[in-house]
C-alpha cells in the first residue's frame, strides 16, 4: 500500500492542527522557492555593492540614477528611518529627490548635489522661506495718471524656479498713475541651506499682484518703473491662491501620489503639496484625523494611512479635495513604520494581531489562520521592515537574531521562513531587482546568488490502521536529499541522506498510524513516496 504520495510543496502553517492541513501545506517550510512548482531552494542574496563612509549600520537605502540600471550608483543611505520620493516633473534633468526623516528636516538633493560617497554630499531645505521684514516705498518721479493705491509684496526664489510664499508684511503707496517708486529695506536672505538666489517684487492696484521685477536676492533696494507689469503672483496673496508655505520641520513619510501630488504626515495630520511643487505645503491642504499616523503607502489612487488606531484611505483628485475615510471594523494599529509597504494591489503593515492588509482584496490579516497571535508576536512585530517582491511580502525582523519571512499577498496559504538577514530594502523598478542592506553596510540583490538549502516538514499524515512502512523513494533532479521520518508524534524513527532515486528500505521494528516527514536539500526535487513494500512505490 502506498502510504505517502508527496508531490506538492507549498508554504507552512503552524496555526492549524497539523493533522488537518491541505495537501502540499507543511508545518514548517524554510527557504523554499515556489516559482516552478517543485521543491527547490531559493537563491541567497548576491553581493552588489558596499557602502562606504557611513560610520554606522544603514537601515534605509535608496538608489538615484533611476533611469539607468545599476548595482552601484548612486546609493543614498542612513542609519535612521527616512523616506525618499522622486520629482514628478515631466522634465527633470537632475533627478530631484525629496527626503524626509533620517535625522533631518525635509530636504532635497539632485544629481548636481550628490558629490562623492557617502551620498548625498549636499542637501537643500525643501521649503523656500518667505521674506519676513516690511519694505519701504516712496514716490520717485510722479506720473501723470490718476492716483492709484499700490500694495507691494516680495518673494524669494531659487535658481531652479522654486518660489516662496509672499511676504506677510506688505507696503502701501498712493501715487499718480505711471509714477516710479523707490523701494528700500528689502529683507535680507535668511540663514540656512535654502538655495535662495533671487527675489521677485509684485504690486497690486486692486486686483491680482503683478510682477514688476526679478533681481538678486542680496540686493535690498529696487525701483518700480511704474509701467512694467508681467506675470501674476501664484504663490499666495488671495483667497483662491493659498500661500506656498514651507513644510513643517517634523514632516515625515514623503510619498509620490498621483496628479502631480506628493503626500507626507506629521502627528495626526496628513498633508499634500501643491501639484508638481513639493516645496510648497499650504496649510489649507492639511487634514487632521483622530489617530496618530505611523506610516503610509499607496496603491493606485489610494493613499493608506497606517495609524495607532483605525487605518484610513485617502482619495481625491486635488489637494483641497483629499479626504480620509476610516477602514470600518478594522482596528489594526501599525506597530512599525518601516513595515508599511505597498504591494501593487494594496498595502501591508505589521499590527499586533498579524500582517494587516487593505486593498483590492478588501481588508484582512494575511497571517490569520497561518500563525497564532502568540507566534506572530514572538517575531517582535515592531522590528519588522517590509519589502515587496513580486506577489510576496517579505518581512525582515529581529527576535534576537535577524531573519525573514515571506507571505503570498494574493493567496496567503502559509508562510516561508528565510535564513536571510537584512536591515532595509529598496525595490528598483528599472531592473525589477530587490536590493537589501545587510550587516557591514553591504548591499545585495535578493535571490541572485547560489541556491540555499530548503526544508519542508510535512503535515502529520494519518493511516487507517497501524502499519510498519517498509520502503521509501525520493525522486529528484539534484541529490543529496536529507530525509527524516517521525512516527506517532515526536518519535524520530529514521534519518538518512539519499543520493539517488532508487527505493530504500526503512526500519522494521515498530508500527504506527501517524507519520511526518521532513525533506532538506537544494533541489530540484519532484516527489517523495513511502509505502509498506518496495512494490508499492511509483
Coordinates of N, CA and C in Angstrom, one line a residue, residues 97-224:
X97 N 15.3 64.7 -5.9 CA 14.8 63.6 -5.0 C 14.6 64.2 -3.6
X98 N 13.4 64.0 -3.1 CA 13.0 64.6 -1.8 C 13.2 63.7 -0.7
X99 N 13.6 64.2 0.5 CA 13.9 63.3 1.6 C 13.2 63.9 2.9
X100 N 12.6 63.0 3.6 CA 12.1 63.3 5.0 C 12.6 62.3 6.0
X101 N 12.7 62.7 7.2 CA 13.2 61.8 8.2 C 14.8 61.6 8.1
X102 N 15.3 60.5 8.6 CA 16.7 60.3 8.6 C 17.5 61.3 9.4
X103 N 16.9 61.8 10.5 CA 17.6 62.7 11.3 C 17.7 64.1 10.9
X104 N 16.9 64.5 9.9 CA 16.9 65.9 9.4 C 15.5 66.4 9.0
X105 N 15.5 67.7 8.7 CA 14.2 68.3 8.3 C 14.0 68.0 6.8
X106 N 12.8 68.3 6.3 CA 12.5 68.0 4.9 C 13.5 68.7 4.0
X107 N 14.0 68.0 3.0 CA 15.1 68.5 2.2 C 15.1 67.8 0.8
X108 N 16.0 68.3 -0.1 CA 16.1 67.6 -1.4 C 17.5 67.5 -1.8
X109 N 17.8 66.7 -2.7 CA 19.1 66.6 -3.4 C 18.8 66.4 -4.9
X110 N 19.9 66.4 -5.7 CA 19.7 66.1 -7.1 C 21.1 65.7 -7.6
X111 N 21.2 65.4 -8.9 CA 22.4 64.8 -9.5 C 23.6 65.8 -9.4
X112 N 23.3 67.1 -9.3 CA 24.3 68.1 -9.2 C 24.8 68.3 -7.8
X113 N 24.1 67.7 -6.8 CA 24.5 67.9 -5.4 C 25.0 66.6 -4.8
X114 N 25.0 65.5 -5.6 CA 25.4 64.2 -5.0 C 26.8 64.2 -4.4
X115 N 27.7 64.8 -5.2 CA 29.1 64.8 -4.7 C 29.7 63.4 -4.8
X116 N 30.4 63.0 -3.7 CA 31.0 61.7 -3.6 C 30.4 60.9 -2.4
X117 N 30.7 59.6 -2.4 CA 30.1 58.8 -1.4 C 30.7 59.2 0.0
X118 N 29.9 59.1 1.1 CA 28.5 58.7 1.1 C 27.6 59.8 0.6
X119 N 26.7 59.4 -0.3 CA 25.8 60.3 -0.9 C 24.6 60.7 0.0
X120 N 24.0 61.8 -0.2 CA 24.5 63.0 -1.0 C 25.4 63.8 -0.1
X121 N 26.3 64.5 -0.8 CA 27.2 65.4 -0.1 C 26.5 66.6 0.3
X122 N 25.5 67.1 -0.5 CA 24.8 68.3 -0.2 C 23.3 68.1 -0.3
X123 N 22.5 68.6 0.6 CA 21.1 68.7 0.5 C 20.6 70.2 0.7
X124 N 19.5 70.5 0.2 CA 18.9 71.8 0.3 C 17.6 71.7 1.0
X125 N 17.3 72.6 1.9 CA 16.0 72.6 2.6 C 14.9 72.6 1.6
X126 N 13.9 71.8 1.9 CA 12.8 71.6 0.9 C 12.0 72.8 0.7
X127 N 11.7 73.5 1.7 CA 10.9 74.7 1.6 C 11.7 76.0 1.3
X128 N 11.1 77.0 0.7 CA 11.7 78.3 0.5 C 11.0 79.3 1.4
X129 N 11.7 79.8 2.4 CA 11.1 80.7 3.3 C 10.8 82.1 2.7
X130 N 9.7 82.7 3.1 CA 9.3 84.0 2.5 C 10.1 85.1 3.2
X131 N 10.2 86.2 2.5 CA 10.8 87.4 3.2 C 10.0 87.8 4.4
X132 N 10.6 88.3 5.4 CA 10.0 88.5 6.7 C 10.0 89.9 7.3
X133 N 10.6 90.8 6.6 CA 10.5 92.2 7.0 C 9.9 93.1 6.0
X134 N 9.2 94.2 6.4 CA 8.5 95.0 5.5 C 9.4 96.0 4.8
X135 N 9.2 96.1 3.5 CA 10.0 97.1 2.7 C 9.4 98.5 2.9
X136 N 10.2 99.5 2.5 CA 9.7 100.9 2.4 C 9.6 101.3 1.0
X137 N 8.5 102.1 0.7 CA 8.3 102.6 -0.7 C 8.0 104.1 -0.6
X138 N 8.6 104.7 -1.6 CA 8.3 106.2 -1.7 C 8.2 106.6 -3.2
X139 N 7.4 107.6 -3.5 CA 7.3 108.1 -4.9 C 8.6 108.6 -5.4
X140 N 9.0 108.2 -6.6 CA 10.2 108.7 -7.2 C 9.8 109.9 -8.1
X141 N 9.7 109.6 -9.4 CA 9.2 110.6 -10.4 C 7.7 110.4 -10.6
X142 N 7.0 111.5 -10.2 CA 5.5 111.4 -10.3 C 5.0 111.2 -11.8
X143 N 4.0 110.4 -11.9 CA 3.4 110.2 -13.2 C 2.3 111.2 -13.5
X144 N 1.6 111.0 -14.6 CA 0.5 111.9 -15.0 C -0.9 111.3 -14.9
X145 N -1.0 110.1 -14.5 CA -2.3 109.4 -14.4 C -3.0 109.7 -13.1
X146 N -4.2 109.3 -13.0 CA -5.0 109.4 -11.8 C -4.3 108.7 -10.6
X147 N -4.6 109.1 -9.4 CA -4.0 108.5 -8.3 C -4.4 107.0 -8.2
X148 N -3.5 106.2 -7.7 CA -3.8 104.8 -7.5 C -3.2 104.3 -6.2
X149 N -3.8 103.4 -5.6 CA -3.3 102.8 -4.3 C -2.6 101.5 -4.7
X150 N -1.3 101.5 -4.4 CA -0.4 100.4 -4.7 C -0.1 99.6 -3.4
X151 N -0.1 98.3 -3.5 CA 0.4 97.4 -2.4 C 1.5 96.5 -3.0
X152 N 2.6 96.6 -2.3 CA 3.8 95.9 -2.7 C 4.1 94.7 -1.8
X153 N 4.6 93.6 -2.5 CA 5.0 92.4 -1.7 C 6.2 91.8 -2.5
X154 N 7.0 91.0 -1.8 CA 8.1 90.3 -2.4 C 8.1 88.9 -2.0
X155 N 8.9 88.1 -2.8 CA 9.1 86.7 -2.6 C 10.6 86.4 -2.8
X156 N 11.0 85.2 -2.3 CA 12.3 84.7 -2.6 C 12.2 83.6 -3.6
X157 N 13.3 83.3 -4.3 CA 13.3 82.4 -5.4 C 14.6 81.6 -5.5
X158 N 14.6 80.3 -5.8 CA 15.8 79.6 -6.1 C 16.1 79.7 -7.6
X159 N 17.3 79.3 -7.9 CA 17.7 79.4 -9.4 C 16.9 78.4 -10.2
X160 N 16.4 77.3 -9.6 CA 15.6 76.3 -10.3 C 14.2 76.7 -10.5
X161 N 13.8 77.8 -9.9 CA 12.4 78.3 -10.1 C 11.5 78.1 -8.9
X162 N 11.9 77.5 -7.9 CA 11.1 77.3 -6.7 C 10.9 78.7 -6.0
X163 N 9.7 79.1 -5.8 CA 9.4 80.4 -5.3 C 8.7 80.3 -4.0
X164 N 8.9 81.2 -3.1 CA 8.4 81.2 -1.7 C 6.9 81.7 -1.7
X165 N 6.3 81.6 -0.6 CA 5.1 82.3 -0.4 C 5.4 83.8 -0.3
X166 N 4.4 84.7 -0.5 CA 4.7 86.1 -0.4 C 4.9 86.6 1.0
X167 N 5.7 87.6 1.1 CA 5.9 88.2 2.4 C 4.6 88.5 3.1
X168 N 4.4 88.2 4.4 CA 3.2 88.5 5.1 C 3.1 90.0 5.3
X169 N 4.2 90.7 5.3 CA 4.2 92.2 5.5 C 4.2 92.9 4.2
X170 N 3.2 93.7 3.9 CA 3.1 94.5 2.6 C 3.4 95.9 2.9
X171 N 3.7 96.6 1.8 CA 4.0 98.1 1.9 C 3.0 98.7 0.9
X172 N 2.4 99.9 1.4 CA 1.4 100.6 0.6 C 1.9 101.9 0.1
X173 N 1.4 102.4 -1.0 CA 1.8 103.7 -1.5 C 0.6 104.2 -2.4
X174 N 0.3 105.5 -2.2 CA -0.7 106.2 -3.1 C 0.1 107.2 -4.0
X175 N 0.0 107.0 -5.3 CA 0.8 107.8 -6.2 C 0.0 108.0 -7.5
X176 N 0.3 109.0 -8.3 CA -0.3 109.2 -9.6 C 0.1 108.0 -10.5
X177 N -0.8 107.6 -11.4 CA -0.5 106.5 -12.3 C 0.7 106.8 -13.1
X178 N 1.6 105.8 -13.3 CA 2.8 105.9 -14.0 C 4.0 106.4 -13.2
X179 N 3.8 106.7 -11.9 CA 4.9 107.2 -11.1 C 5.9 106.0 -10.9
X180 N 7.2 106.4 -10.8 CA 8.2 105.5 -10.3 C 8.1 105.4 -8.8
X181 N 8.7 104.4 -8.3 CA 8.7 104.2 -6.8 C 10.1 103.7 -6.4
X182 N 10.6 104.3 -5.4 CA 11.9 103.8 -4.8 C 11.6 102.8 -3.7
X183 N 12.1 101.6 -3.8 CA 11.9 100.6 -2.8 C 13.2 100.3 -2.0
X184 N 13.1 100.4 -0.7 CA 14.3 100.1 0.1 C 13.9 99.2 1.3
X185 N 14.9 98.8 2.0 CA 14.7 98.0 3.2 C 14.2 96.6 3.0
X186 N 14.5 96.0 1.8 CA 14.1 94.7 1.5 C 14.7 93.6 2.4
X187 N 14.0 92.6 2.7 CA 14.5 91.5 3.6 C 15.9 91.0 3.1
X188 N 16.8 90.7 4.0 CA 18.0 90.0 3.7 C 17.7 88.5 3.6
X189 N 18.6 87.8 2.9 CA 18.4 86.4 2.7 C 18.5 85.6 4.0
X190 N 17.6 84.8 4.4 CA 17.6 84.1 5.7 C 18.8 83.1 5.7
X191 N 19.3 82.8 6.9 CA 20.4 81.9 7.0 C 19.8 80.5 6.8
X192 N 20.7 79.6 6.4 CA 20.3 78.2 6.2 C 20.6 77.8 4.7
X193 N 20.4 76.5 4.5 CA 20.7 75.9 3.1 C 19.4 75.9 2.3
X194 N 19.0 77.1 2.0 CA 17.7 77.2 1.2 C 17.9 77.3 -0.3
X195 N 19.1 77.7 -0.7 CA 19.4 77.8 -2.1 C 18.8 79.1 -2.7
X196 N 18.5 80.1 -1.9 CA 17.9 81.3 -2.4 C 18.9 82.1 -3.2
X197 N 18.5 82.5 -4.4 CA 19.4 83.4 -5.2 C 18.7 84.6 -5.7
X198 N 17.4 84.6 -5.8 CA 16.7 85.7 -6.5 C 15.5 86.2 -5.6
X199 N 15.1 87.4 -6.0 CA 13.9 88.0 -5.3 C 13.0 88.5 -6.4
X200 N 11.7 88.4 -6.2 CA 10.7 89.0 -7.1 C 9.9 90.0 -6.3
X201 N 9.5 91.0 -6.9 CA 8.6 92.1 -6.3 C 7.4 92.2 -7.1
X202 N 6.3 92.2 -6.4 CA 5.0 92.3 -7.1 C 4.2 93.6 -6.6
X203 N 3.2 94.0 -7.4 CA 2.4 95.2 -6.9 C 1.0 94.9 -7.4
X204 N 0.0 95.3 -6.5 CA -1.4 95.3 -6.8 C -2.0 96.6 -6.7
X205 N -2.8 97.0 -7.6 CA -3.6 98.2 -7.6 C -5.1 98.0 -7.4
X206 N -5.4 96.8 -6.8 CA -6.8 96.5 -6.5 C -7.1 95.1 -7.0
X207 N -6.3 94.5 -7.9 CA -6.6 93.2 -8.4 C -5.5 92.3 -8.1
X208 N -5.1 91.4 -9.0 CA -4.0 90.5 -8.7 C -2.7 91.2 -8.5
X209 N -1.8 90.5 -7.8 CA -0.4 91.0 -7.7 C 0.3 90.7 -9.0
X210 N 0.9 91.7 -9.6 CA 1.6 91.6 -10.9 C 3.1 91.8 -10.6
X211 N 3.9 90.9 -11.3 CA 5.4 91.1 -11.1 C 5.9 92.3 -11.8
X212 N 6.7 93.1 -11.0 CA 7.4 94.2 -11.6 C 8.8 94.0 -11.9
X213 N 9.5 93.1 -11.2 CA 10.9 92.8 -11.4 C 11.4 91.6 -10.7
X214 N 12.5 91.1 -11.2 CA 13.2 90.0 -10.6 C 14.7 90.4 -10.5
X215 N 15.3 90.2 -9.3 CA 16.7 90.7 -9.2 C 17.4 89.8 -8.2
X216 N 18.6 90.0 -8.0 CA 19.4 89.2 -7.0 C 18.8 89.4 -5.6
X217 N 18.8 88.3 -4.9 CA 18.2 88.3 -3.5 C 19.0 89.1 -2.6
X218 N 20.2 89.3 -2.8 CA 21.1 90.0 -1.9 C 20.9 91.5 -2.0
X219 N 20.3 92.0 -3.1 CA 20.1 93.4 -3.3 C 18.9 93.8 -2.5
X220 N 19.0 94.8 -1.7 CA 17.9 95.2 -0.8 C 17.2 96.5 -1.2
X221 N 17.5 97.0 -2.4 CA 16.8 98.2 -2.9 C 16.3 97.8 -4.3
X222 N 15.3 98.6 -4.8 CA 14.8 98.3 -6.1 C 14.0 99.6 -6.6
X223 N 13.7 99.6 -7.9 CA 12.9 100.7 -8.4 C 11.7 100.1 -9.2
X224 N 10.5 100.6 -8.9 CA 9.3 100.3 -9.7 C 9.2 101.3 -10.8

